[in-house]
CSV table of C-alpha atoms in Angstrom, one decimal:
chain,number,residue,atom,x,y,z
A,1,HIS,CA,33.1,-47.5,73.4
A,2,ILE,CA,31.1,-45.7,70.7
A,3,GLN,CA,34.2,-44.3,69.1
A,4,GLY,CA,35.6,-47.8,68.6
A,5,GLN,CA,32.4,-48.8,66.9
A,6,LEU,CA,32.4,-45.8,64.6
A,7,TRP,CA,36.1,-45.5,64.0
A,8,SER,CA,36.1,-47.1,60.5
A,9,LYS,CA,32.5,-46.0,59.5
A,10,ARG,CA,31.5,-43.4,57.0
A,11,ILE,CA,28.2,-41.6,57.4
A,12,VAL,CA,26.5,-41.0,54.1
A,13,GLN,CA,23.4,-38.8,53.7
A,14,LEU,CA,20.7,-40.0,51.4
A,15,ASP,CA,18.6,-37.1,49.9
A,16,THR,CA,15.2,-38.9,49.7
A,17,ALA,CA,13.5,-35.9,47.9
A,18,LYS,CA,16.2,-35.8,45.2
A,19,LEU,CA,16.0,-39.6,44.9
A,20,TYR,CA,12.3,-39.5,44.2
A,21,ALA,CA,12.7,-36.5,41.9
A,22,MET,CA,15.4,-38.2,39.9
A,23,SER,CA,13.4,-41.3,39.4
A,24,ALA,CA,10.3,-39.4,38.3
A,25,ASP,CA,12.3,-37.1,35.9
A,26,GLN,CA,14.1,-39.9,34.3
A,27,ASN,CA,11.3,-42.4,34.2
A,28,ASP,CA,13.7,-44.5,36.2
A,29,ASN,CA,13.0,-47.6,38.1
A,30,PHE,CA,13.0,-46.3,41.7
A,31,GLU,CA,13.3,-49.7,43.2
A,32,ALA,CA,16.3,-50.6,41.1
A,33,ARG,CA,18.0,-47.3,42.0
A,34,VAL,CA,17.4,-47.8,45.7
A,35,GLN,CA,18.6,-51.5,45.5
A,36,ASN,CA,21.8,-50.3,43.8
A,37,ILE,CA,22.4,-47.8,46.6
A,38,LEU,CA,21.7,-50.4,49.3
A,39,GLY,CA,23.9,-52.9,47.4
A,40,GLU,CA,26.8,-50.4,47.4
A,41,ILE,CA,26.3,-49.8,51.1
A,42,ASN,CA,26.3,-53.5,51.9
A,43,ARG,CA,29.4,-54.2,49.8
A,44,SER,CA,31.4,-51.4,51.4
A,45,GLY,CA,30.6,-52.7,54.9
A,46,ASN,CA,31.5,-49.4,56.6
A,47,ILE,CA,28.7,-47.1,55.7
A,48,ILE,CA,26.0,-45.8,58.0
A,49,LEU,CA,23.1,-44.3,56.1
A,50,TYR,CA,21.9,-40.9,57.4
A,51,LEU,CA,18.3,-39.9,56.6
A,52,ASN,CA,17.7,-36.2,57.4
A,53,ASP,CA,14.0,-36.6,56.6
A,54,PHE,CA,13.4,-40.0,58.2
A,55,ASN,CA,9.7,-39.3,58.7
A,56,SER,CA,9.1,-38.8,54.9
A,57,ALA,CA,11.0,-42.0,54.1
A,58,ILE,CA,8.8,-44.0,56.5
A,59,GLN,CA,5.5,-42.3,55.4
A,60,THR,CA,6.0,-43.4,51.8
A,61,GLN,CA,4.7,-46.8,52.8
A,62,ASN,CA,1.1,-45.7,52.1
A,63,THR,CA,1.6,-43.9,48.8
A,64,GLY,CA,0.8,-46.7,46.5
A,65,ARG,CA,4.2,-46.7,44.8
A,66,ILE,CA,7.3,-48.7,45.6
A,67,SER,CA,8.2,-47.2,48.9
A,68,LEU,CA,11.6,-46.4,50.3
A,69,PHE,CA,10.2,-47.6,53.6
A,70,SER,CA,9.7,-51.2,52.5
A,71,LEU,CA,13.1,-51.3,50.8
A,72,LEU,CA,14.8,-50.0,53.9
A,73,GLN,CA,12.8,-52.2,56.2
A,74,GLN,CA,14.1,-55.3,54.4
A,75,SER,CA,17.7,-54.3,54.7
A,76,VAL,CA,17.4,-53.2,58.4
A,77,SER,CA,15.6,-56.4,59.3
A,78,SER,CA,18.3,-58.5,57.8
A,79,GLY,CA,21.0,-56.6,59.6
A,80,ASN,CA,22.7,-55.4,56.4
A,81,LEU,CA,22.0,-51.7,57.0
A,82,ARG,CA,22.7,-49.2,59.7
A,83,ILE,CA,20.7,-46.0,59.7
A,84,ILE,CA,20.7,-42.8,61.6
A,85,GLY,CA,17.4,-41.1,61.1
A,86,ALA,CA,16.6,-37.5,62.1
A,87,ILE,CA,13.0,-37.0,63.3
A,88,THR,CA,11.2,-34.7,65.7
A,89,PRO,CA,9.5,-36.2,68.8
A,90,ARG,CA,6.1,-35.2,67.3
A,91,GLU,CA,6.9,-37.1,64.1
A,92,TYR,CA,8.2,-40.1,66.0
A,93,HIS,CA,5.0,-40.4,68.1
A,94,SER,CA,2.9,-40.1,65.0
A,95,LEU,CA,4.7,-43.1,63.5
A,96,GLU,CA,4.5,-45.3,66.5
A,97,ASN,CA,1.2,-46.7,65.4
A,98,THR,CA,2.0,-47.2,61.7
A,99,ALA,CA,5.6,-48.3,61.9
A,100,ALA,CA,6.2,-49.6,65.4
A,101,THR,CA,7.9,-52.8,64.4
A,102,PHE,CA,10.4,-50.9,62.2
A,103,LEU,CA,11.0,-48.2,64.9
A,104,ASN,CA,11.7,-50.8,67.5
A,105,GLN,CA,14.8,-51.8,65.6
A,106,PHE,CA,16.4,-48.5,66.4
A,107,THR,CA,17.8,-47.0,69.5
A,108,THR,CA,16.2,-43.6,70.3
A,109,ILE,CA,18.6,-40.8,71.2
A,110,THR,CA,16.9,-37.6,72.2
A,111,VAL,CA,18.8,-34.4,71.5
A,112,ALA,CA,17.7,-31.3,73.3
A,113,GLU,CA,16.9,-28.1,71.3
A,114,THR,CA,19.7,-25.6,71.3
A,115,ASN,CA,19.3,-22.5,73.5
A,116,GLN,CA,19.5,-18.9,72.3
A,117,GLU,CA,23.3,-18.6,72.6
A,118,GLU,CA,24.0,-21.9,70.8
A,119,THR,CA,21.4,-21.1,68.1
A,120,THR,CA,22.9,-17.6,67.6
A,121,HIS,CA,26.3,-19.2,67.2
A,122,ILE,CA,25.1,-21.7,64.6
A,123,LEU,CA,23.3,-18.9,62.8
A,124,HIS,CA,26.4,-16.8,62.8
A,125,ASN,CA,28.3,-19.7,61.2
A,126,GLU,CA,25.6,-20.3,58.6
A,127,SER,CA,25.5,-16.6,57.8
A,128,LEU,CA,29.3,-16.7,57.1
A,129,ILE,CA,28.7,-19.6,54.7
A,130,SER,CA,25.9,-17.6,53.0
A,131,GLU,CA,28.2,-14.5,52.8
A,132,MET,CA,30.9,-16.5,51.1
A,133,LYS,CA,28.6,-18.5,48.8
A,134,ASP,CA,25.9,-16.0,47.9
A,135,GLY,CA,27.4,-12.6,48.8
A,136,LEU,CA,24.8,-12.0,51.5
A,137,PHE,CA,25.7,-10.2,54.7
A,138,PHE,CA,23.9,-10.5,58.0
A,139,PRO,CA,24.6,-8.0,60.7
A,140,PHE,CA,24.7,-9.4,64.2
A,141,PRO,CA,21.4,-7.7,65.3
A,142,SER,CA,19.6,-9.4,62.3
A,143,ILE,CA,20.9,-12.8,63.5
A,144,GLU,CA,19.4,-12.1,66.9
A,145,SER,CA,16.1,-11.1,65.3
A,146,ILE,CA,16.1,-14.2,63.2
A,147,TYR,CA,16.2,-16.2,66.4
A,148,LYS,CA,13.4,-14.2,68.0
A,149,TYR,CA,11.1,-14.4,64.9
A,150,SER,CA,11.8,-18.1,64.3
A,151,LEU,CA,10.4,-18.8,67.8
A,152,GLU,CA,7.2,-17.1,66.7
A,153,TYR,CA,6.8,-18.3,63.1
A,154,PHE,CA,8.3,-21.7,62.8
A,155,GLN,CA,6.9,-23.5,65.8
A,156,GLN,CA,6.6,-26.9,64.2
A,157,ASP,CA,10.4,-27.3,64.0
A,158,ALA,CA,13.0,-27.6,66.8
A,159,MET,CA,15.9,-25.2,67.2
A,160,PRO,CA,18.2,-24.6,65.4
A,161,GLN,CA,16.4,-25.9,62.3
A,162,ARG,CA,13.6,-23.4,62.6
A,163,ALA,CA,16.1,-20.5,62.8
A,164,ILE,CA,18.1,-21.8,59.9
A,165,LYS,CA,14.9,-22.0,57.8
A,166,LEU,CA,14.3,-18.3,58.5
A,167,LEU,CA,17.9,-17.4,57.7
C-alpha cells in the first residue's frame, strides 16, 4: 500500500543550516527564498520534503526572525506539503509542549537504533566512501573501536549517527 503512495514521489532534502547561512551571507530575504522553494514543491506535486534536522526547523519559531517553522506550518496545514522529519525521541518530547498542534499533523514512525553488527556494517560503507573521497583508510579494528567509543562519548545521539560522527 505504501509503495503505491510513494511510487511517483521524489524525496528532496532541505539543508536548513545552509538555507539560513545563504540568506545571511547574501543579505537575502529568507522568507522569499523559502516561499520559492515551497512554491516549486507545490507546483511539482510529487515532492516530499525531507528535513534531517527537523528539531532545528521547529525551534526557529522563537528566534525573533522569520521562522522556517511558521512557513512550513502554513503549507502543512493547507495540505500542500508533505514532510518527513528526522528527530530523536528526546527532541520530539521536548517539542510536544511548544509545537503540539504542528506535530499532531504527522504520523510518528519510531525506528529502533541499529545494533553493533548493523552499525559496524554502516561504518564500513561510510569508511569506503571516505577512502575514495578523502584518501582515508580505516582498518577494520578501528571501525570496531569507533563503535565502542561512540557509545561512550556521543550519548546524546542514536546509533548509527553517533558512530558516524566519530568516524
